[in-house]
Amino acid sequence: MSDVKQTKIDLNNLKAGGFIKERGKDLFTVRLRVPGGRMSIPRLKRIAEVAEKFGGEFVHLSVRQSIELININFKDFDAVVEELGESAQKVASCGARVRVPVACGGCEYNPNGLVDTQKSALEVDEKLFGTPTGHHKFKVAFAGCPFDCPKSATNDVGFQGAVYPKLDKGACISCGLCAKNCVPGAIVMGEDNKPLFSDDPCIWCGDCVKVCPTGAWSEARRGYNVRIGGKWGRNPLVGTLFATFLPEDKAVAFIATVLEWYKQKAEGLGRIRLGDTIIKEGPQVLLDHLRTRFPEYIVAETIEPQRIATQVGIPA
Amino acid sequence: MQTIDLRGISCPTNFVKAKLALEDLEVGETALILLDDGEPVKNVPRSLKADGHKIVALKQSDDGHYVLELEKGEE
């Protein structure tokens, strides 16, 4: 028995999860932390080297923008972490924790982007990543505009960039491009050949501001619309609107406030997601809690997260 | 004034053709750009504006296409 070699692994590396058991003996998937899906080219090269050395023949691009190293032997955990370069490329999480935030490309190069989702994703990742919820996973996503490629409302907290437009009639040259571009039909050309704006159909996409050749349309308000309580999986829920035009620099504090409510209200309810907790408590309770901290951005009323009829399995 | 006819050409080819045609103009010179209704008239003026050109006017013609009057901006 004396020649049996004891495998040593730094268990601190496993604290936040991100090492996921595979089918094969001794093999794990290592999920990397890629907030907002942005990856510098030197990091990408480093990952490719580590994957080639320790992993299988391919990596997997996860649905939530991670690169996952496949077929990693658990005995190599320490070497993988070290060779990824601890400061440059960290491992992600799994389990009942705040996950790595997803984001679209944002506004630096994407012409549709209204807000800097990449910056928000990095901030949330830095401040809240890996926080244990005590109950279940907790997902956050940032969409830069109402086209919402990241599907923000399917997250526990989903942010969607929005702009409320205002018109300076004097600067308008009556070209009609705003009305032409307004897909929801919130802008029509009036009898004086100037745009007429109606509030209700507007989805706050800011297309009128972007297309306006003279700057007659400009931003009156800009920020995030926040939907809460979404999830996908076995019993999907679509999150509902709790805040509008939340300033970008309040995103972290907002999520922390939701988390605090979730931790407390889900106590004793077992492995339950935020959306189901809201259905149990009623959305008004969370709305009131958020209103104490963010009074100017919280909507007057909302509805509970909405169930999707998947037609397979009737919720008990 | 030069007319750039982009009717029947879809996005983003119409925008790239407009860029190529504008290369032959001096800064401050104007051109008329003919665009189909739908995606072309939504996308092309906005992209040309983002490139630094000035939209002077946009009119719909009787047969439904659009005439964009554009002043070439700084390179």
mmCIF file of C-alpha atoms in Angstrom:
data_model
loop_
_atom_site.group_PDB
_atom_site.id
_atom_site.type_symbol
_atom_site.label_atom_id
_atom_site.label_comp_id
_atom_site.label_asym_id
_atom_site.label_seq_id
_atom_site.Cartn_x
_atom_site.Cartn_y
_atom_site.Cartn_z
ATOM 1 C CA MET A 1 0.000 0.000 0.000
ATOM 2 C CA SER A 2 2.917 2.331 0.599
ATOM 3 C CA ASP A 3 3.490 2.901 -3.132
ATOM 4 C CA VAL A 4 -0.016 4.366 -3.659
ATOM 5 C CA LYS A 5 0.410 7.955 -4.756
ATOM 6 C CA GLN A 6 -1.829 10.514 -3.120
ATOM 7 C CA THR A 7 -3.306 13.005 -5.603
ATOM 8 C CA LYS A 8 -3.157 16.553 -4.272
ATOM 9 C CA ILE A 9 -5.602 19.183 -5.481
ATOM 10 C CA ASP A 10 -6.042 22.751 -4.302
ATOM 11 C CA LEU A 11 -9.695 22.611 -3.249
ATOM 12 C CA ASN A 12 -9.890 26.413 -3.109
ATOM 13 C CA ASN A 13 -10.020 26.364 -6.912
ATOM 14 C CA LEU A 14 -13.288 24.438 -6.736
ATOM 15 C CA LYS A 15 -15.046 26.797 -4.330
ATOM 16 C CA ALA A 16 -17.096 28.701 -6.905
ATOM 17 C CA GLY A 17 -17.799 25.658 -9.042
ATOM 18 C CA GLY A 18 -17.049 25.681 -12.751
ATOM 19 C CA PHE A 19 -15.567 22.154 -12.703
ATOM 20 C CA ILE A 20 -18.353 19.941 -14.000
ATOM 21 C CA LYS A 21 -18.321 16.143 -13.930
ATOM 22 C CA GLU A 22 -18.429 14.461 -17.337
ATOM 23 C CA ARG A 23 -19.553 10.958 -18.329
ATOM 24 C CA GLY A 24 -16.082 9.463 -18.499
ATOM 25 C CA LYS A 25 -14.076 8.352 -15.461
ATOM 26 C CA ASP A 26 -11.944 11.137 -13.935
ATOM 27 C CA LEU A 27 -12.991 13.619 -16.632
ATOM 28 C CA PHE A 28 -14.409 17.092 -16.088
ATOM 29 C CA THR A 29 -15.528 20.101 -18.106
ATOM 30 C CA VAL A 30 -13.839 23.309 -17.017
ATOM 31 C CA ARG A 31 -16.132 26.293 -17.602
ATOM 32 C CA LEU A 32 -14.231 29.527 -18.115
ATOM 33 C CA ARG A 33 -15.314 32.936 -16.926
ATOM 34 C CA VAL A 34 -16.037 35.156 -19.916
ATOM 35 C CA PRO A 35 -18.280 38.035 -18.769
ATOM 36 C CA GLY A 36 -20.281 39.482 -21.638
ATOM 37 C CA GLY A 37 -18.655 37.079 -24.072
ATOM 38 C CA ARG A 38 -15.734 39.412 -24.745
ATOM 39 C CA MET A 39 -12.352 37.742 -25.032
ATOM 40 C CA SER A 40 -9.056 39.374 -25.876
ATOM 41 C CA ILE A 41 -7.048 37.636 -28.579
ATOM 42 C CA PRO A 42 -4.010 36.907 -26.319
ATOM 43 C CA ARG A 43 -6.377 35.246 -23.810
ATOM 44 C CA LEU A 44 -7.987 33.231 -26.588
ATOM 45 C CA LYS A 45 -4.541 32.009 -27.667
ATOM 46 C CA ARG A 46 -3.636 31.057 -24.104
ATOM 47 C CA ILE A 47 -6.890 29.117 -23.720
ATOM 48 C CA ALA A 48 -6.229 27.297 -26.987
ATOM 49 C CA GLU A 49 -2.798 26.236 -25.709
ATOM 50 C CA VAL A 50 -4.193 24.976 -22.397
ATOM 51 C CA ALA A 51 -7.036 23.137 -24.158
ATOM 52 C CA GLU A 52 -4.594 21.474 -26.527
ATOM 53 C CA LYS A 53 -2.308 20.392 -23.690
ATOM 54 C CA PHE A 54 -4.868 19.137 -21.149
ATOM 55 C CA GLY A 55 -8.198 18.751 -22.948
ATOM 56 C CA GLY A 56 -9.857 16.777 -25.725
ATOM 57 C CA GLU A 57 -9.963 17.561 -29.398
ATOM 58 C CA PHE A 58 -12.316 20.524 -29.165
ATOM 59 C CA VAL A 59 -13.712 23.149 -26.814
ATOM 60 C CA HIS A 60 -17.393 23.931 -26.431
ATOM 61 C CA LEU A 61 -18.890 27.414 -26.742
ATOM 62 C CA SER A 62 -21.612 27.419 -24.095
ATOM 63 C CA VAL A 63 -25.021 29.008 -24.532
ATOM 64 C CA ARG A 64 -24.056 31.643 -21.941
ATOM 65 C CA GLN A 65 -20.935 32.817 -23.770
ATOM 66 C CA SER A 66 -18.395 30.692 -21.928
ATOM 67 C CA ILE A 67 -15.611 28.654 -23.445
ATOM 68 C CA GLU A 68 -15.680 25.208 -21.867
ATOM 69 C CA LEU A 69 -12.590 22.994 -21.836
ATOM 70 C CA ILE A 70 -13.678 19.404 -22.387
ATOM 71 C CA ASN A 71 -12.188 16.129 -21.114
ATOM 72 C CA ILE A 72 -9.975 17.619 -18.404
ATOM 73 C CA ASN A 73 -8.616 15.018 -15.977
ATOM 74 C CA PHE A 74 -9.262 16.112 -12.384
ATOM 75 C CA LYS A 75 -5.598 15.479 -11.564
ATOM 76 C CA ASP A 76 -4.729 18.346 -13.899
ATOM 77 C CA PHE A 77 -7.001 20.920 -12.210
ATOM 78 C CA ASP A 78 -4.162 22.815 -10.529
ATOM 79 C CA ALA A 79 -2.027 22.830 -13.677
ATOM 80 C CA VAL A 80 -4.958 24.031 -15.812
ATOM 81 C CA VAL A 81 -5.735 26.876 -13.407
ATOM 82 C CA GLU A 82 -2.090 27.866 -13.229
ATOM 83 C CA GLU A 83 -1.450 27.723 -16.964
ATOM 84 C CA LEU A 84 -4.606 29.696 -17.756
ATOM 85 C CA GLY A 85 -2.930 32.427 -15.723
ATOM 86 C CA GLU A 86 -4.974 33.105 -12.622
ATOM 87 C CA SER A 87 -5.197 36.845 -13.137
ATOM 88 C CA ALA A 88 -5.997 36.704 -16.837
ATOM 89 C CA GLN A 89 -8.451 33.834 -17.194
ATOM 90 C CA LYS A 90 -10.552 32.612 -14.294
ATOM 91 C CA VAL A 91 -12.833 29.617 -14.035
ATOM 92 C CA ALA A 92 -16.599 30.280 -13.958
ATOM 93 C CA SER A 93 -19.263 28.947 -11.597
ATOM 94 C CA CYS A 94 -22.095 26.458 -11.366
ATOM 95 C CA GLY A 95 -24.619 25.610 -8.657
ATOM 96 C CA ALA A 96 -26.628 27.991 -6.448
ATOM 97 C CA ARG A 97 -24.587 31.085 -7.144
ATOM 98 C CA VAL A 98 -24.610 34.296 -9.144
ATOM 99 C CA ARG A 99 -23.413 33.241 -12.586
ATOM 100 C CA VAL A 100 -21.261 35.067 -15.105
ATOM 101 C CA PRO A 101 -23.384 37.792 -16.727
ATOM 102 C CA VAL A 102 -24.252 37.549 -20.415
ATOM 103 C CA ALA A 103 -24.208 40.647 -22.625
ATOM 104 C CA CYS A 104 -24.516 41.662 -26.241
ATOM 105 C CA GLY A 105 -21.666 43.486 -27.963
ATOM 106 C CA GLY A 106 -22.889 46.774 -26.497
ATOM 107 C CA CYS A 107 -22.613 50.203 -28.019
ATOM 108 C CA GLU A 108 -18.946 50.722 -28.921
ATOM 109 C CA TYR A 109 -19.131 49.139 -32.384
ATOM 110 C CA ASN A 110 -22.706 47.877 -32.718
ATOM 111 C CA PRO A 111 -24.875 50.615 -34.272
ATOM 112 C CA ASN A 112 -28.010 49.384 -32.462
ATOM 113 C CA GLY A 113 -26.511 49.478 -28.963
ATOM 114 C CA LEU A 114 -27.902 52.221 -26.717
ATOM 115 C CA VAL A 115 -25.963 51.486 -23.521
ATOM 116 C CA ASP A 116 -22.575 50.069 -22.574
ATOM 117 C CA THR A 117 -23.620 46.503 -21.740
ATOM 118 C CA GLN A 118 -20.013 45.301 -21.755
ATOM 119 C CA LYS A 119 -19.116 47.701 -18.968
ATOM 120 C CA SER A 120 -22.181 46.656 -16.958
ATOM 121 C CA ALA A 121 -21.358 42.952 -17.390
ATOM 122 C CA LEU A 122 -17.793 43.501 -16.175
ATOM 123 C CA GLU A 123 -18.982 45.455 -13.134
ATOM 124 C CA VAL A 124 -21.517 42.813 -12.154
ATOM 125 C CA ASP A 125 -18.962 40.062 -12.705
ATOM 126 C CA GLU A 126 -16.427 41.848 -10.543
ATOM 127 C CA LYS A 127 -18.791 42.666 -7.673
ATOM 128 C CA LEU A 128 -21.298 39.797 -7.577
ATOM 129 C CA PHE A 129 -19.895 36.764 -9.420
ATOM 130 C CA GLY A 130 -20.064 33.570 -7.400
ATOM 131 C CA THR A 131 -22.173 35.021 -4.567
ATOM 132 C CA PRO A 132 -24.011 32.055 -2.979
ATOM 133 C CA THR A 133 -27.783 32.601 -3.109
ATOM 134 C CA GLY A 134 -28.584 29.819 -0.637
ATOM 135 C CA HIS A 135 -31.383 28.590 -2.908
ATOM 136 C CA HIS A 136 -30.705 28.211 -6.619
ATOM 137 C CA LYS A 137 -28.765 29.623 -9.556
ATOM 138 C CA PHE A 138 -29.052 33.339 -10.351
ATOM 139 C CA LYS A 139 -28.593 34.622 -13.887
ATOM 140 C CA VAL A 140 -28.170 38.153 -15.188
ATOM 141 C CA ALA A 141 -28.104 39.420 -18.768
ATOM 142 C CA PHE A 142 -27.604 42.790 -20.418
ATOM 143 C CA ALA A 143 -29.172 43.698 -23.767
ATOM 144 C CA GLY A 144 -28.116 46.971 -25.341
ATOM 145 C CA CYS A 145 -31.436 47.758 -27.002
ATOM 146 C CA PRO A 146 -35.037 46.511 -27.198
ATOM 147 C CA PHE A 147 -34.158 44.089 -30.025
ATOM 148 C CA ASP A 148 -32.803 42.153 -27.060
ATOM 149 C CA CYS A 149 -30.555 39.503 -28.649
ATOM 150 C CA PRO A 150 -29.547 38.204 -25.148
ATOM 151 C CA LYS A 151 -33.243 37.524 -24.298
ATOM 152 C CA SER A 152 -32.991 39.475 -21.056
ATOM 153 C CA ALA A 153 -36.455 38.499 -19.762
ATOM 154 C CA THR A 154 -35.427 34.821 -19.507
ATOM 155 C CA ASN A 155 -32.954 35.719 -16.746
ATOM 156 C CA ASP A 156 -33.490 36.170 -13.006
ATOM 157 C CA VAL A 157 -32.656 39.832 -13.579
ATOM 158 C CA GLY A 158 -32.600 41.032 -17.180
ATOM 159 C CA PHE A 159 -31.529 44.477 -18.332
ATOM 160 C CA GLN A 160 -32.562 46.055 -21.630
ATOM 161 C CA GLY A 161 -31.134 49.324 -22.890
ATOM 162 C CA ALA A 162 -33.728 52.009 -23.632
ATOM 163 C CA VAL A 163 -33.949 55.597 -24.826
ATOM 164 C CA TYR A 164 -36.931 57.919 -24.445
ATOM 165 C CA PRO A 165 -36.949 60.384 -27.360
ATOM 166 C CA LYS A 166 -37.747 64.096 -27.469
ATOM 167 C CA LEU A 167 -38.296 66.302 -30.522
ATOM 168 C CA ASP A 168 -37.039 69.784 -31.318
ATOM 169 C CA LYS A 169 -39.541 70.723 -34.039
ATOM 170 C CA GLY A 170 -37.511 73.734 -35.156
ATOM 171 C CA ALA A 171 -34.556 71.548 -36.157
ATOM 172 C CA CYS A 172 -36.754 69.118 -38.153
ATOM 173 C CA ILE A 173 -36.418 69.162 -41.961
ATOM 174 C CA SER A 174 -39.563 67.041 -42.495
ATOM 175 C CA CYS A 175 -37.680 64.220 -44.187
ATOM 176 C CA GLY A 176 -39.940 61.629 -42.554
ATOM 177 C CA LEU A 177 -37.124 59.151 -41.862
ATOM 178 C CA CYS A 178 -38.148 58.843 -38.188
ATOM 179 C CA ALA A 179 -41.699 57.837 -39.097
ATOM 180 C CA LYS A 180 -40.346 55.497 -41.776
ATOM 181 C CA ASN A 181 -37.991 53.819 -39.261
ATOM 182 C CA CYS A 182 -40.454 53.595 -36.381
ATOM 183 C CA VAL A 183 -41.429 49.921 -36.520
ATOM 184 C CA PRO A 184 -43.991 50.077 -33.654
ATOM 185 C CA GLY A 185 -45.723 53.030 -35.341
ATOM 186 C CA ALA A 186 -45.241 55.497 -32.495
ATOM 187 C CA ILE A 187 -44.253 58.234 -34.965
ATOM 188 C CA VAL A 188 -46.396 59.360 -37.910
ATOM 189 C CA MET A 189 -46.027 62.506 -40.011
ATOM 190 C CA GLY A 190 -48.649 65.093 -39.107
ATOM 191 C CA GLU A 191 -50.495 67.544 -41.340
ATOM 192 C CA ASP A 192 -47.786 70.160 -40.829
ATOM 193 C CA ASN A 193 -45.313 67.572 -42.191
ATOM 194 C CA LYS A 194 -43.652 67.279 -38.755
ATOM 195 C CA PRO A 195 -43.518 64.065 -36.701
ATOM 196 C CA LEU A 196 -46.317 63.259 -34.257
ATOM 197 C CA PHE A 197 -45.256 61.066 -31.345
ATOM 198 C CA SER A 198 -47.549 58.807 -29.324
ATOM 199 C CA ASP A 199 -46.243 57.376 -26.110
ATOM 200 C CA ASP A 200 -48.066 54.048 -25.889
ATOM 201 C CA PRO A 201 -46.658 52.093 -28.860
ATOM 202 C CA CYS A 202 -43.069 53.354 -28.309
ATOM 203 C CA ILE A 203 -40.671 50.576 -27.258
ATOM 204 C CA TRP A 204 -37.846 53.080 -26.530
ATOM 205 C CA CYS A 205 -35.495 51.672 -29.180
ATOM 206 C CA GLY A 206 -34.058 55.084 -30.087
ATOM 207 C CA ASP A 207 -34.180 54.426 -33.847
ATOM 208 C CA CYS A 208 -35.691 57.891 -34.390
ATOM 209 C CA VAL A 209 -32.711 59.491 -32.631
ATOM 210 C CA LYS A 210 -30.220 57.462 -34.645
ATOM 211 C CA VAL A 211 -31.800 58.061 -38.036
ATOM 212 C CA CYS A 212 -32.596 61.763 -37.605
ATOM 213 C CA PRO A 213 -30.273 63.687 -39.963
ATOM 214 C CA THR A 214 -30.388 66.965 -38.024
ATOM 215 C CA GLY A 215 -30.478 65.909 -34.376
ATOM 216 C CA ALA A 216 -34.074 67.151 -34.051
ATOM 217 C CA TRP A 217 -34.777 63.914 -32.184
ATOM 218 C CA SER A 218 -32.576 63.466 -29.115
ATOM 219 C CA GLU A 219 -32.465 61.456 -25.888
ATOM 220 C CA ALA A 220 -34.641 62.652 -23.038
ATOM 221 C CA ARG A 221 -33.848 59.630 -20.836
ATOM 222 C CA ARG A 222 -31.512 56.687 -21.185
ATOM 223 C CA GLY A 223 -30.950 53.594 -19.044
ATOM 224 C CA TYR A 224 -32.100 50.038 -18.491
ATOM 225 C CA ASN A 225 -35.568 48.560 -18.404
ATOM 226 C CA VAL A 226 -35.327 45.785 -15.843
ATOM 227 C CA ARG A 227 -37.355 42.583 -15.970
ATOM 228 C CA ILE A 228 -37.224 40.189 -13.042
ATOM 229 C CA GLY A 229 -38.115 36.566 -12.387
ATOM 230 C CA GLY A 230 -37.372 34.952 -15.736
ATOM 231 C CA LYS A 231 -35.845 31.522 -16.276
ATOM 232 C CA TRP A 232 -35.921 28.790 -18.862
ATOM 233 C CA GLY A 233 -35.538 25.055 -18.237
ATOM 234 C CA ARG A 234 -38.263 22.618 -17.268
ATOM 235 C CA ASN A 235 -40.884 25.193 -16.333
ATOM 236 C CA PRO A 236 -40.062 28.423 -18.113
ATOM 237 C CA LEU A 237 -41.036 31.860 -16.827
ATOM 238 C CA VAL A 238 -40.770 35.197 -18.575
ATOM 239 C CA GLY A 239 -39.633 37.987 -16.282
ATOM 240 C CA THR A 240 -41.810 41.080 -15.910
ATOM 241 C CA LEU A 241 -41.072 44.789 -15.772
ATOM 242 C CA PHE A 242 -40.003 46.231 -12.404
ATOM 243 C CA ALA A 243 -37.928 49.286 -13.351
ATOM 244 C CA THR A 244 -37.500 51.668 -16.282
ATOM 245 C CA PHE A 245 -34.558 53.882 -17.286
ATOM 246 C CA LEU A 246 -32.402 52.634 -14.413
ATOM 247 C CA PRO A 247 -29.039 54.407 -14.816
ATOM 248 C CA GLU A 248 -26.213 52.121 -15.899
ATOM 249 C CA ASP A 249 -24.178 52.835 -12.761
ATOM 250 C CA LYS A 250 -26.978 51.550 -10.522
ATOM 251 C CA ALA A 251 -27.130 48.045 -12.044
ATOM 252 C CA VAL A 252 -24.898 46.381 -9.445
ATOM 253 C CA ALA A 253 -26.736 47.924 -6.468
ATOM 254 C CA PHE A 254 -30.067 46.997 -8.050
ATOM 255 C CA ILE A 255 -29.113 43.331 -8.462
ATOM 256 C CA ALA A 256 -27.728 43.253 -4.907
ATOM 257 C CA THR A 257 -31.073 44.535 -3.620
ATOM 258 C CA VAL A 258 -32.980 41.845 -5.539
ATOM 259 C CA LEU A 259 -30.547 39.208 -4.224
ATOM 260 C CA GLU A 260 -31.049 40.346 -0.651
ATOM 261 C CA TRP A 261 -34.850 39.996 -1.053
ATOM 262 C CA TYR A 262 -34.481 36.575 -2.698
ATOM 263 C CA LYS A 263 -32.161 35.218 -0.008
ATOM 264 C CA GLN A 264 -34.609 36.250 2.693
ATOM 265 C CA LYS A 265 -37.945 35.358 1.058
ATOM 266 C CA ALA A 266 -36.862 31.970 -0.321
ATOM 267 C CA GLU A 267 -35.671 30.844 3.116
ATOM 268 C CA GLY A 268 -37.204 27.474 3.911
ATOM 269 C CA LEU A 269 -38.688 27.029 0.424
ATOM 270 C CA GLY A 270 -35.942 24.650 -0.745
ATOM 271 C CA ARG A 271 -34.306 24.799 -4.157
ATOM 272 C CA ILE A 272 -36.442 27.547 -5.668
ATOM 273 C CA ARG A 273 -35.677 30.155 -8.342
ATOM 274 C CA LEU A 274 -36.367 33.849 -7.910
ATOM 275 C CA GLY A 275 -39.340 33.812 -10.317
ATOM 276 C CA ASP A 276 -41.185 31.131 -8.376
ATOM 277 C CA THR A 277 -40.422 32.998 -5.142
ATOM 278 C CA ILE A 278 -42.066 36.106 -6.639
ATOM 279 C CA ILE A 279 -45.127 34.056 -7.627
ATOM 280 C CA LYS A 280 -45.396 32.783 -4.016
ATOM 281 C CA GLU A 281 -44.923 36.216 -2.402
ATOM 282 C CA GLY A 282 -46.678 38.313 -5.013
ATOM 283 C CA PRO A 283 -44.792 40.815 -7.192
ATOM 284 C CA GLN A 284 -45.952 43.787 -5.100
ATOM 285 C CA VAL A 285 -43.761 42.738 -2.158
ATOM 286 C CA LEU A 286 -40.607 42.876 -4.291
ATOM 287 C CA LEU A 287 -41.782 46.064 -5.985
ATOM 288 C CA ASP A 288 -42.176 47.757 -2.578
ATOM 289 C CA HIS A 289 -38.768 46.516 -1.435
ATOM 290 C CA LEU A 290 -37.083 47.933 -4.548
ATOM 291 C CA ARG A 291 -39.004 51.191 -4.278
ATOM 292 C CA THR A 292 -37.369 51.968 -0.935
ATOM 293 C CA ARG A 293 -33.936 52.073 -2.662
ATOM 294 C CA PHE A 294 -34.700 53.151 -6.231
ATOM 295 C CA PRO A 295 -37.909 55.206 -5.949
ATOM 296 C CA GLU A 296 -37.544 57.170 -9.194
ATOM 297 C CA TYR A 297 -37.138 54.124 -11.448
ATOM 298 C CA ILE A 298 -39.617 51.567 -10.097
ATOM 299 C CA VAL A 299 -42.826 51.080 -12.085
ATOM 300 C CA ALA A 300 -46.178 51.790 -10.383
ATOM 301 C CA GLU A 301 -47.364 48.215 -10.756
ATOM 302 C CA THR A 302 -46.352 44.982 -12.404
ATOM 303 C CA ILE A 303 -47.523 41.399 -12.881
ATOM 304 C CA GLU A 304 -45.989 38.149 -11.686
ATOM 305 C CA PRO A 305 -43.501 36.280 -13.919
ATOM 306 C CA GLN A 306 -45.448 34.703 -16.754
ATOM 307 C CA ARG A 307 -45.653 30.957 -17.246
ATOM 308 C CA ILE A 308 -45.030 29.455 -20.687
ATOM 309 C CA ALA A 309 -47.342 26.627 -21.638
ATOM 310 C CA THR A 310 -44.842 24.059 -22.883
ATOM 311 C CA GLN A 311 -47.683 21.524 -23.187
ATOM 312 C CA VAL A 312 -45.583 18.797 -21.585
ATOM 313 C CA GLY A 313 -46.109 18.326 -17.867
ATOM 314 C CA ILE A 314 -48.768 20.315 -16.051
ATOM 315 C CA PRO A 315 -47.359 22.277 -13.080
ATOM 316 C CA ALA A 316 -48.641 20.833 -9.814
ATOM 317 C CA MET B 1 -25.877 66.931 -59.712
ATOM 318 C CA GLN B 2 -24.908 63.266 -59.829
ATOM 319 C CA THR B 3 -27.622 60.647 -59.419
ATOM 320 C CA ILE B 4 -26.757 57.342 -57.782
ATOM 321 C CA ASP B 5 -29.433 54.803 -58.613
ATOM 322 C CA LEU B 6 -29.570 52.069 -55.982
ATOM 323 C CA ARG B 7 -33.034 50.782 -56.816
ATOM 324 C CA GLY B 8 -33.300 47.006 -57.002
ATOM 325 C CA ILE B 9 -30.121 46.565 -54.930
ATOM 326 C CA SER B 10 -30.446 45.072 -51.470
ATOM 327 C CA CYS B 11 -28.665 45.811 -48.178
ATOM 328 C CA PRO B 12 -25.782 46.065 -47.585
ATOM 329 C CA THR B 13 -24.698 46.093 -51.251
ATOM 330 C CA ASN B 14 -26.597 49.359 -51.850
ATOM 331 C CA PHE B 15 -24.726 51.113 -49.026
ATOM 332 C CA VAL B 16 -21.328 49.857 -50.219
ATOM 333 C CA LYS B 17 -22.140 51.002 -53.788
ATOM 334 C CA ALA B 18 -23.137 54.422 -52.412
ATOM 335 C CA LYS B 19 -19.795 54.649 -50.582
ATOM 336 C CA LEU B 20 -17.894 53.805 -53.768
ATOM 337 C CA ALA B 21 -19.873 56.337 -55.804
ATOM 338 C CA LEU B 22 -19.301 59.053 -53.171
ATOM 339 C CA GLU B 23 -15.548 58.567 -53.442
ATOM 340 C CA ASP B 24 -15.700 60.401 -56.783
ATOM 341 C CA LEU B 25 -17.334 63.493 -55.252
ATOM 342 C CA GLU B 26 -15.686 66.499 -53.638
ATOM 343 C CA VAL B 27 -16.484 67.352 -50.016
ATOM 344 C CA GLY B 28 -19.545 69.644 -49.954
ATOM 345 C CA GLU B 29 -20.842 68.417 -53.320
ATOM 346 C CA THR B 30 -24.371 66.992 -53.344
ATOM 347 C CA ALA B 31 -25.803 63.894 -54.974
ATOM 348 C CA LEU B 32 -29.227 62.349 -55.395
ATOM 349 C CA ILE B 33 -29.495 58.750 -54.240
ATOM 350 C CA LEU B 34 -32.449 56.653 -55.383
ATOM 351 C CA LEU B 35 -33.567 54.038 -52.887
ATOM 352 C CA ASP B 36 -36.314 51.437 -52.710
ATOM 353 C CA ASP B 37 -38.965 51.629 -50.015
ATOM 354 C CA GLY B 38 -38.553 49.225 -47.077
ATOM 355 C CA GLU B 39 -35.179 48.203 -45.678
ATOM 356 C CA PRO B 40 -33.070 50.306 -48.108
ATOM 357 C CA VAL B 41 -34.681 53.629 -47.146
ATOM 358 C CA LYS B 42 -34.486 52.685 -43.448
ATOM 359 C CA ASN B 43 -30.850 51.609 -43.467
ATOM 360 C CA VAL B 44 -28.906 53.507 -46.108
ATOM 361 C CA PRO B 45 -29.586 57.121 -45.002
ATOM 362 C CA ARG B 46 -28.745 56.214 -41.403
ATOM 363 C CA SER B 47 -25.477 54.534 -42.408
ATOM 364 C CA LEU B 48 -24.495 57.470 -44.640
ATOM 365 C CA LYS B 49 -25.218 59.853 -41.773
ATOM 366 C CA ALA B 50 -22.992 57.739 -39.493
ATOM 367 C CA ASP B 51 -20.235 58.032 -42.134
ATOM 368 C CA GLY B 52 -20.306 61.792 -41.706
ATOM 369 C CA HIS B 53 -22.397 62.866 -44.707
ATOM 370 C CA LYS B 54 -25.219 65.377 -44.429
ATOM 371 C CA ILE B 55 -28.772 64.452 -45.308
ATOM 372 C CA VAL B 56 -30.348 67.480 -46.960
ATOM 373 C CA ALA B 57 -33.763 66.089 -47.870
ATOM 374 C CA LEU B 58 -35.700 62.895 -48.440
ATOM 375 C CA LYS B 59 -38.714 62.766 -50.741
ATOM 376 C CA GLN B 60 -40.888 59.916 -51.923
ATOM 377 C CA SER B 61 -41.486 59.899 -55.677
ATOM 378 C CA ASP B 62 -44.843 59.129 -57.269
ATOM 379 C CA ASP B 63 -43.873 55.569 -58.176
ATOM 380 C CA GLY B 64 -42.909 54.781 -54.541
ATOM 381 C CA HIS B 65 -39.105 54.928 -54.456
ATOM 382 C CA TYR B 66 -37.214 57.508 -52.398
ATOM 383 C CA VAL B 67 -34.895 60.297 -53.474
ATOM 384 C CA LEU B 68 -32.242 61.156 -50.896
ATOM 385 C CA GLU B 69 -30.383 64.415 -51.340
ATOM 386 C CA LEU B 70 -26.981 64.065 -49.732
ATOM 387 C CA GLU B 71 -24.075 66.422 -49.194
ATOM 388 C CA LYS B 72 -20.692 64.729 -49.021
ATOM 389 C CA GLY B 73 -19.009 65.154 -45.641
ATOM 390 C CA GLU B 74 -15.353 65.150 -44.604
ATOM 391 C CA GLU B 75 -13.458 61.921 -45.200
#
